[in-house]
Amino acid sequence: MGAFWGDEGKGKIISYLALKDKLDFCVRTGSVNAAHTVWAGERRYALHMVPAAFLYPKCRLLIAAGANVQVKRLLEEIELTGVRDRLGVDMNASIIEDKHAIQDKTSAFNKGIGTTGWGVGPALEERVRRTAKLARDIPELQPFIADSVSEINDGLDAGKKVLLEGTQGFLLSLFHGSYPYVTGRDTGASAIASEAGVGPTRVDDVIIVYKSFITRVGAGPMPGEISKEEALKQGWFETAAGTGRDRRSAPFNFDLAKKTARINGATQAALTKLDSLFPACRGASKFDALPAEAKQFVREVERRTGVPVVLIGTGPDALDIVDLRE
Ligand code: IMP
Ligand code: MG
C-alpha cells in the first residue's frame, strides 16, 4: 500500500518482490487512475491495469472483484506485456465506460478536485447505484473471466505466495484522506484486502511504501509543500506517470508516515528513491554501501514510524534495491 498521496514507487517494489520472492499471485485493486511504473532494463511500463508483478513470468495476474476495469486500456496492456495466458479478471469487477470519463472531465465539482479524468469516480457512483456493468457482461473480456476470489483463497490454503497490489496512497482515501480532495474509494490495507476478497486474518504482512520525499497531483492540502523551482533544485520534481501533470512536492513527513503506518497496521516498510535524497546511494544493493547520512535517514524513519524498513529503492530498475529481509 502507498503511504502518502500515491506515486510512492509501489510498481517498483512489487516488481522486485515478484522476481525475488517468486510470487504465485499478484492481485491488482483499484482502477485505471493509478499508474504503476515498472522498469525492466531500458524498458519502462506505466501500468494502469495489469498487475506490476508481470515481470515474473510464472506469476498469475488477477484483477480484483472490487476493481474497476477500463476495457480498452486493459486489452492494450495485456498485449504490451504479453500476459494473455496468465491474466484473469474477476467476474464481479465493474466496468468504466467512456461516458464516465466524460462525466469526470466535465463535472464542475470534480474539476475542483483535480481528478485524473479517467472516469473512476462516476463509474464507482454507478456501481453504488447498482446499475454498473460487470466484467462478466463484456464479450471482449470473456477469455479472461475468472473467479479470482476462489483462486486467491485456494492459493492461500495451498501455501502459495499472494501479493495484493494497492493503488494510490492512504492520504487519498475516501474515508481517511483529506476529503473532498480524495479518490473514490478507501485506499488502505483493509480495503485492499476487501477488494480482493481476502479476510484480514489471512494477511501476514502489510508493506507500506514510503518515498523519500512526498508528491501529490491534483488539488488539496499538502503540508510542507515547496515550489516547483525548489523541487527542481532538490531533484524531486516529477510529472505524473498517468496524466503527465506536474507533481507537487514536499519533504518527507514523519508524523504523516507514523499515522499511516499505525492506521494500516504496517508490519514492513519500503523506502523508495533514497538516491534522490542522497545521490551516492544510486544503484546500491548493500546497506553498508550507503553513505552515513542515508543510513541515518533510514534509521530515523524506522524509529519515528515504529516499522522496520526492509526494502530500500536506490534507482529505477526493479533490481535497484537494498533488501534487508533475512
Ligand atoms: P480520481 O481518483 O481520478 O477521482 O482523482 C482524485 C484525486 O486522486 C486527484 O487528486 C488525483 O490526482 C488523485 N489520484 C488518483 N489516482 C492517483 C494515483 O494513482 N496517483 C496519484 N494521485 C492519484
Ligand atoms: Mg502512480
Tab-separated table of C-alpha atoms and ligand atoms in Angstrom:
chain	number	residue	atom	x	y	z
A	1	MET	CA	0.000	0.000	0.000
A	2	GLY	CA	1.016	3.596	-0.591
A	3	ALA	CA	1.718	5.771	2.439
A	4	PHE	CA	1.094	9.266	1.129
A	5	TRP	CA	-0.724	10.601	-1.974
A	6	GLY	CA	0.266	7.838	-4.369
A	7	ASP	CA	3.308	7.559	-6.632
A	8	GLU	CA	5.496	6.239	-3.838
A	9	GLY	CA	7.016	3.625	-6.129
A	10	LYS	CA	4.700	0.681	-5.461
A	11	GLY	CA	5.212	-0.594	-9.022
A	12	LYS	CA	8.929	-0.881	-8.496
A	13	ILE	CA	8.640	-2.605	-5.113
A	14	ILE	CA	6.049	-5.071	-6.417
A	15	SER	CA	8.095	-5.911	-9.492
A	16	TYR	CA	11.116	-6.576	-7.266
A	17	LEU	CA	9.106	-8.790	-4.899
A	18	ALA	CA	7.656	-10.689	-7.849
A	19	LEU	CA	11.105	-11.549	-9.179
A	20	LYS	CA	12.840	-12.084	-5.857
A	21	ASP	CA	10.137	-13.932	-3.918
A	22	LYS	CA	8.718	-15.725	-6.964
A	23	LEU	CA	5.159	-14.618	-6.299
A	24	ASP	CA	2.458	-17.082	-7.291
A	25	PHE	CA	-0.321	-14.479	-7.451
A	26	CYS	CA	-0.489	-10.720	-7.761
A	27	VAL	CA	-3.903	-9.098	-7.420
A	28	ARG	CA	-4.439	-5.573	-8.613
A	29	THR	CA	-7.031	-3.499	-6.781
A	30	GLY	CA	-8.342	-0.019	-7.540
A	31	SER	CA	-8.541	1.271	-11.036
A	32	VAL	CA	-7.127	2.843	-14.139
A	33	ASN	CA	-6.462	6.229	-12.496
A	34	ALA	CA	-3.322	4.779	-10.902
A	35	ALA	CA	-0.206	4.259	-12.998
A	36	HIS	CA	2.401	1.863	-11.627
A	37	THR	CA	5.804	2.339	-13.171
A	38	VAL	CA	7.926	-0.739	-13.793
A	39	TRP	CA	11.393	-0.563	-15.320
A	40	ALA	CA	12.912	-3.659	-16.838
A	41	GLY	CA	16.370	-2.757	-18.122
A	42	GLU	CA	15.846	0.014	-20.679
A	43	ARG	CA	12.134	-0.560	-20.957
A	44	ARG	CA	9.596	1.446	-18.949
A	45	TYR	CA	5.991	0.397	-18.406
A	46	ALA	CA	3.342	2.678	-16.866
A	47	LEU	CA	0.681	0.151	-15.949
A	48	HIS	CA	-2.872	1.308	-15.358
A	49	MET	CA	-4.463	-2.151	-15.210
A	50	VAL	CA	-2.058	-5.099	-15.476
A	51	PRO	CA	-0.532	-6.085	-12.097
A	52	ALA	CA	3.029	-4.832	-11.612
A	53	ALA	CA	4.291	-8.377	-10.900
A	54	PHE	CA	4.061	-9.261	-14.600
A	55	LEU	CA	7.882	-9.288	-14.912
A	56	TYR	CA	7.947	-12.651	-13.156
A	57	PRO	CA	6.631	-14.983	-15.864
A	58	LYS	CA	5.137	-17.615	-13.559
A	59	CYS	CA	3.003	-15.169	-11.586
A	60	ARG	CA	-0.758	-15.450	-12.077
A	61	LEU	CA	-2.094	-11.914	-12.558
A	62	LEU	CA	-5.558	-11.091	-11.282
A	63	ILE	CA	-7.831	-8.058	-11.356
A	64	ALA	CA	-9.763	-7.928	-8.074
A	65	ALA	CA	-13.524	-8.252	-7.631
A	66	GLY	CA	-13.603	-4.740	-6.188
A	67	ALA	CA	-11.581	-3.245	-9.029
A	68	ASN	CA	-12.884	-1.109	-11.892
A	69	VAL	CA	-11.848	-2.106	-15.383
A	70	GLN	CA	-11.249	0.178	-18.353
A	71	VAL	CA	-11.559	-2.496	-21.020
A	72	LYS	CA	-9.638	-0.838	-23.857
A	73	ARG	CA	-6.703	0.043	-21.661
A	74	LEU	CA	-6.619	-3.430	-20.128
A	75	LEU	CA	-6.602	-5.135	-23.529
A	76	GLU	CA	-3.803	-2.836	-24.744
A	77	GLU	CA	-1.690	-3.567	-21.693
A	78	ILE	CA	-2.279	-7.318	-21.976
A	79	GLU	CA	-0.732	-7.166	-25.465
A	80	LEU	CA	2.052	-4.812	-24.388
A	81	THR	CA	3.112	-7.078	-21.534
A	82	GLY	CA	2.335	-10.384	-23.294
A	83	VAL	CA	0.311	-11.824	-20.404
A	84	ARG	CA	-2.757	-13.094	-22.287
A	85	ASP	CA	-2.367	-16.642	-20.978
A	86	ARG	CA	-1.995	-15.767	-17.292
A	87	LEU	CA	-4.222	-12.797	-16.602
A	88	GLY	CA	-7.660	-13.176	-15.050
A	89	VAL	CA	-10.353	-10.577	-14.437
A	90	ASP	CA	-12.742	-11.281	-11.615
A	91	MET	CA	-16.257	-11.781	-12.939
A	92	ASN	CA	-17.570	-9.170	-10.480
A	93	ALA	CA	-15.107	-6.390	-11.284
A	94	SER	CA	-17.037	-3.366	-12.556
A	95	ILE	CA	-16.549	-1.504	-15.804
A	96	ILE	CA	-15.613	2.087	-16.560
A	97	GLU	CA	-17.358	3.271	-19.695
A	98	ASP	CA	-16.451	6.202	-21.943
A	99	LYS	CA	-19.381	8.168	-20.551
A	100	HIS	CA	-17.802	8.007	-17.097
A	101	ALA	CA	-14.629	9.668	-18.312
A	102	ILE	CA	-16.697	12.391	-19.990
A	103	GLN	CA	-18.653	12.947	-16.774
A	104	ASP	CA	-15.417	13.033	-14.792
A	105	LYS	CA	-13.880	15.644	-17.076
A	106	THR	CA	-16.940	17.889	-17.333
A	107	SER	CA	-18.252	17.876	-13.782
A	108	ALA	CA	-17.639	21.242	-12.155
A	109	PHE	CA	-17.269	19.507	-8.808
A	110	ASN	CA	-14.559	17.153	-9.933
A	111	LYS	CA	-12.666	19.944	-11.646
A	112	GLY	CA	-12.067	21.496	-8.252
A	113	ILE	CA	-10.677	18.182	-7.008
A	114	GLY	CA	-8.328	17.801	-9.967
A	115	THR	CA	-9.239	14.187	-10.697
A	116	THR	CA	-7.302	12.200	-13.260
A	117	GLY	CA	-10.292	12.355	-15.626
A	118	TRP	CA	-10.273	8.596	-16.190
A	119	GLY	CA	-13.889	8.312	-15.009
A	120	VAL	CA	-13.258	6.338	-11.873
A	121	GLY	CA	-15.483	8.406	-9.547
A	122	PRO	CA	-18.530	8.343	-11.863
A	123	ALA	CA	-18.047	4.609	-12.509
A	124	LEU	CA	-17.996	3.931	-8.779
A	125	GLU	CA	-21.128	6.039	-8.344
A	126	GLU	CA	-22.791	3.834	-10.909
A	127	ARG	CA	-21.690	0.733	-9.066
A	128	VAL	CA	-23.192	2.054	-5.840
A	129	ARG	CA	-26.453	2.700	-7.689
A	130	ARG	CA	-26.369	-0.993	-8.747
A	131	THR	CA	-26.512	-0.063	-12.451
A	132	ALA	CA	-22.855	-0.658	-13.412
A	133	LYS	CA	-21.826	-3.248	-15.983
A	134	LEU	CA	-19.670	-6.017	-14.597
A	135	ALA	CA	-16.759	-7.776	-16.270
A	136	ARG	CA	-18.852	-10.921	-16.797
A	137	ASP	CA	-21.207	-8.887	-19.078
A	138	ILE	CA	-18.463	-7.834	-21.519
A	139	PRO	CA	-17.829	-10.057	-24.622
A	140	GLU	CA	-14.182	-8.910	-25.088
A	141	LEU	CA	-13.375	-9.968	-21.534
A	142	GLN	CA	-14.779	-13.487	-21.777
A	143	PRO	CA	-11.373	-15.155	-22.346
A	144	PHE	CA	-10.133	-13.626	-19.098
A	145	ILE	CA	-13.104	-14.014	-16.774
A	146	ALA	CA	-12.124	-15.701	-13.514
A	147	ASP	CA	-13.365	-16.389	-10.017
A	148	SER	CA	-10.339	-14.639	-8.577
A	149	VAL	CA	-11.636	-14.779	-5.017
A	150	SER	CA	-11.702	-18.592	-5.026
A	151	GLU	CA	-8.355	-18.739	-6.801
A	152	ILE	CA	-6.704	-16.471	-4.241
A	153	ASN	CA	-8.161	-18.253	-1.228
A	154	ASP	CA	-7.335	-21.673	-2.698
A	155	GLY	CA	-3.827	-20.363	-3.270
A	156	LEU	CA	-3.552	-19.240	0.352
A	157	ASP	CA	-4.863	-22.629	1.529
A	158	ALA	CA	-2.104	-24.285	-0.502
A	159	GLY	CA	0.605	-22.013	0.955
A	160	LYS	CA	1.146	-20.042	-2.256
A	161	LYS	CA	2.639	-16.546	-2.208
A	162	VAL	CA	-0.026	-13.946	-2.820
A	163	LEU	CA	0.578	-10.220	-3.065
A	164	LEU	CA	-2.308	-7.762	-3.027
A	165	GLU	CA	-1.341	-4.675	-5.001
A	166	GLY	CA	-2.693	-1.467	-3.514
A	167	THR	CA	-3.194	1.598	-5.660
A	168	GLN	CA	-2.907	5.289	-4.788
A	169	GLY	CA	-1.857	6.348	-1.322
A	170	PHE	CA	-3.569	6.297	2.028
A	171	LEU	CA	-3.956	10.088	2.148
A	172	LEU	CA	-6.202	9.845	-0.939
A	173	SER	CA	-8.571	7.504	0.922
A	174	LEU	CA	-12.254	8.363	0.649
A	175	PHE	CA	-12.599	7.648	4.377
A	176	HIS	CA	-9.281	8.686	5.874
A	177	GLY	CA	-7.829	11.227	3.452
A	178	SER	CA	-8.256	14.984	3.038
A	179	TYR	CA	-11.903	14.842	1.914
A	180	PRO	CA	-13.135	16.048	-0.551
A	181	TYR	CA	-9.640	16.055	-2.148
A	182	VAL	CA	-9.546	12.276	-2.315
A	183	THR	CA	-10.191	9.453	-4.732
A	184	GLY	CA	-13.457	7.495	-4.900
A	185	ARG	CA	-12.502	4.591	-2.641
A	186	ASP	CA	-10.701	3.665	0.530
A	187	THR	CA	-7.058	3.069	-0.316
A	188	GLY	CA	-5.943	1.498	2.974
A	189	ALA	CA	-4.711	-2.004	3.691
A	190	SER	CA	-8.084	-3.288	4.911
A	191	ALA	CA	-9.802	-2.004	1.782
A	192	ILE	CA	-7.175	-3.616	-0.443
A	193	ALA	CA	-7.887	-6.982	1.218
A	194	SER	CA	-11.622	-6.383	0.980
A	195	GLU	CA	-11.487	-5.594	-2.756
A	196	ALA	CA	-9.503	-8.762	-3.343
A	197	GLY	CA	-11.803	-10.906	-1.189
A	198	VAL	CA	-9.233	-11.801	1.464
A	199	GLY	CA	-10.158	-11.759	5.161
A	200	PRO	CA	-7.981	-9.676	7.499
A	201	THR	CA	-6.798	-12.727	9.468
A	202	ARG	CA	-5.257	-14.176	6.292
A	203	VAL	CA	-2.912	-11.252	5.744
A	204	ASP	CA	0.609	-11.924	7.048
A	205	ASP	CA	2.257	-8.605	6.276
A	206	VAL	CA	1.236	-5.098	5.364
A	207	ILE	CA	4.045	-3.462	3.409
A	208	ILE	CA	3.779	0.307	3.463
A	209	VAL	CA	5.630	2.103	0.680
A	210	TYR	CA	7.204	5.448	1.539
A	211	LYS	CA	9.022	7.624	-0.945
A	212	SER	CA	11.966	9.604	0.460
A	213	PHE	CA	10.087	12.829	-0.293
A	214	ILE	CA	6.377	13.353	-0.846
A	215	THR	CA	4.479	14.201	-4.016
A	216	ARG	CA	0.867	14.918	-4.791
A	217	VAL	CA	-1.041	15.509	-8.027
A	218	GLY	CA	-4.394	17.254	-8.039
A	219	ALA	CA	-5.793	19.709	-5.514
A	220	GLY	CA	-5.883	19.573	-1.717
A	221	PRO	CA	-3.690	20.387	1.261
A	222	MET	CA	-0.060	19.307	1.396
A	223	PRO	CA	1.967	20.202	4.489
A	224	GLY	CA	5.474	21.483	3.804
A	225	GLU	CA	4.852	21.958	0.069
A	226	ILE	CA	7.762	23.550	-1.779
A	227	SER	CA	7.723	25.493	-5.062
A	228	LYS	CA	8.392	23.872	-8.421
A	229	GLU	CA	11.692	25.803	-8.634
A	230	GLU	CA	12.762	24.455	-5.258
A	231	ALA	CA	11.653	20.943	-6.239
A	232	LEU	CA	13.755	21.141	-9.412
A	233	LYS	CA	16.731	22.257	-7.344
A	234	GLN	CA	16.275	19.352	-4.911
A	235	GLY	CA	15.909	16.878	-7.777
A	236	TRP	CA	12.379	15.996	-6.592
A	237	PHE	CA	10.391	17.392	-9.459
A	238	GLU	CA	8.277	14.714	-11.134
A	239	THR	CA	5.410	14.536	-13.583
A	240	ALA	CA	2.572	12.039	-13.224
A	241	ALA	CA	3.115	8.700	-14.985
A	242	GLY	CA	-0.575	8.561	-15.902
A	243	THR	CA	-1.698	12.078	-16.731
A	244	GLY	CA	1.599	13.893	-17.303
A	245	ARG	CA	0.602	16.595	-14.800
A	246	ASP	CA	3.241	18.228	-12.608
A	247	ARG	CA	3.537	16.561	-9.223
A	248	ARG	CA	3.639	18.903	-6.261
A	249	SER	CA	6.303	18.033	-3.709
A	250	ALA	CA	7.279	18.316	-0.068
A	251	PRO	CA	9.925	16.854	2.206
A	252	PHE	CA	9.327	13.502	3.941
A	253	ASN	CA	6.847	13.941	6.784
A	254	PHE	CA	7.491	11.723	9.795
A	255	ASP	CA	4.184	12.498	11.513
A	256	LEU	CA	2.144	11.523	8.457
A	257	ALA	CA	4.348	8.462	7.967
A	258	LYS	CA	3.686	7.328	11.524
A	259	LYS	CA	-0.034	7.977	11.343
A	260	THR	CA	-0.433	5.980	8.120
A	261	ALA	CA	1.636	3.077	9.389
A	262	ARG	CA	-0.463	2.898	12.519
A	263	ILE	CA	-3.921	3.068	10.938
A	264	ASN	CA	-2.945	0.376	8.426
A	265	GLY	CA	-1.135	-1.937	10.809
A	266	ALA	CA	2.015	-1.829	8.680
A	267	THR	CA	4.484	-4.590	9.553
A	268	GLN	CA	7.180	-3.733	6.996
A	269	ALA	CA	8.192	-0.586	5.171
A	270	ALA	CA	9.759	0.029	1.800
A	271	LEU	CA	11.542	3.345	1.288
A	272	THR	CA	11.939	4.324	-2.347
A	273	LYS	CA	14.080	6.884	-4.171
A	274	LEU	CA	16.675	7.154	-1.437
A	275	ASP	CA	19.055	8.124	-4.254
A	276	SER	CA	17.015	11.316	-4.779
A	277	LEU	CA	17.937	12.466	-1.282
A	278	PHE	CA	21.447	11.006	-1.307
A	279	PRO	CA	22.783	10.612	-4.859
A	280	ALA	CA	25.689	8.443	-3.655
A	281	CYS	CA	23.115	5.670	-2.997
A	282	ARG	CA	22.420	5.228	-6.694
A	283	GLY	CA	22.271	1.573	-7.698
A	284	ALA	CA	23.484	0.299	-4.293
A	285	SER	CA	22.345	-3.172	-3.259
A	286	LYS	CA	24.021	-3.415	0.161
A	287	PHE	CA	23.133	-1.354	3.224
A	288	ASP	CA	26.823	-0.985	4.073
A	289	ALA	CA	27.418	0.738	0.743
A	290	LEU	CA	25.073	3.619	1.658
A	291	PRO	CA	26.558	6.898	2.878
A	292	ALA	CA	26.249	7.568	6.626
A	293	GLU	CA	23.549	10.269	6.249
A	294	ALA	CA	21.423	7.918	4.171
A	295	LYS	CA	21.718	5.177	6.790
A	296	GLN	CA	20.759	7.692	9.457
A	297	PHE	CA	17.686	8.715	7.483
A	298	VAL	CA	16.577	5.084	7.159
A	299	ARG	CA	17.059	4.524	10.891
A	300	GLU	CA	15.108	7.690	11.669
A	301	VAL	CA	12.199	6.503	9.520
A	302	GLU	CA	12.196	3.254	11.473
A	303	ARG	CA	12.467	4.955	14.843
A	304	ARG	CA	9.745	7.508	14.180
A	305	THR	CA	7.251	5.157	12.472
A	306	GLY	CA	7.966	2.046	14.526
A	307	VAL	CA	8.098	-0.021	11.335
A	308	PRO	CA	11.236	-1.824	10.101
A	309	VAL	CA	12.458	-0.629	6.715
A	310	VAL	CA	13.088	-3.852	4.818
A	311	LEU	CA	13.428	-2.642	1.230
A	312	ILE	CA	15.246	0.470	0.036
A	313	GLY	CA	14.981	1.763	-3.508
A	314	THR	CA	18.241	3.064	-4.942
A	315	GLY	CA	17.352	3.503	-8.621
A	316	PRO	CA	14.530	2.977	-11.109
A	317	ASP	CA	15.174	-0.622	-12.181
A	318	ALA	CA	13.198	-3.380	-10.433
A	319	LEU	CA	16.509	-4.708	-9.100
A	320	ASP	CA	17.989	-1.405	-7.838
A	321	ILE	CA	17.216	-2.269	-4.247
A	322	VAL	CA	18.723	-2.968	-0.840
A	323	ASP	CA	16.839	-5.940	0.639
A	324	LEU	CA	17.196	-6.146	4.418
A	325	ARG	CA	14.872	-9.111	4.986
A	326	GLU	CA	16.565	-12.210	6.330
B	1	IMP	P1	-9.586	10.395	-9.207
B	1	IMP	O1	-9.042	9.232	-8.469
B	1	IMP	O2	-9.269	10.373	-10.681
B	1	IMP	O3	-11.047	10.624	-8.909
B	1	IMP	O4	-8.827	11.701	-8.640
B	1	IMP	C1	-8.983	12.137	-7.282
B	1	IMP	C2	-7.670	12.622	-6.705
B	1	IMP	O5	-6.792	11.496	-6.552
B	1	IMP	C3	-6.890	13.609	-7.586
B	1	IMP	O6	-6.175	14.480	-6.726
B	1	IMP	C4	-5.928	12.719	-8.351
B	1	IMP	O7	-4.794	13.429	-8.790
B	1	IMP	C5	-5.576	11.724	-7.284
B	1	IMP	N1	-5.132	10.417	-7.809
B	1	IMP	C6	-5.912	9.414	-8.266
B	1	IMP	N2	-5.158	8.355	-8.619
B	1	IMP	C7	-3.887	8.688	-8.356
B	1	IMP	C8	-2.643	7.987	-8.491
B	1	IMP	O8	-2.555	6.837	-8.886
B	1	IMP	N3	-1.517	8.675	-8.114
B	1	IMP	C9	-1.592	9.925	-7.634
B	1	IMP	N4	-2.719	10.607	-7.485
B	1	IMP	C10	-3.867	9.991	-7.846
B	2	MG	MG	1.434	6.396	-9.971
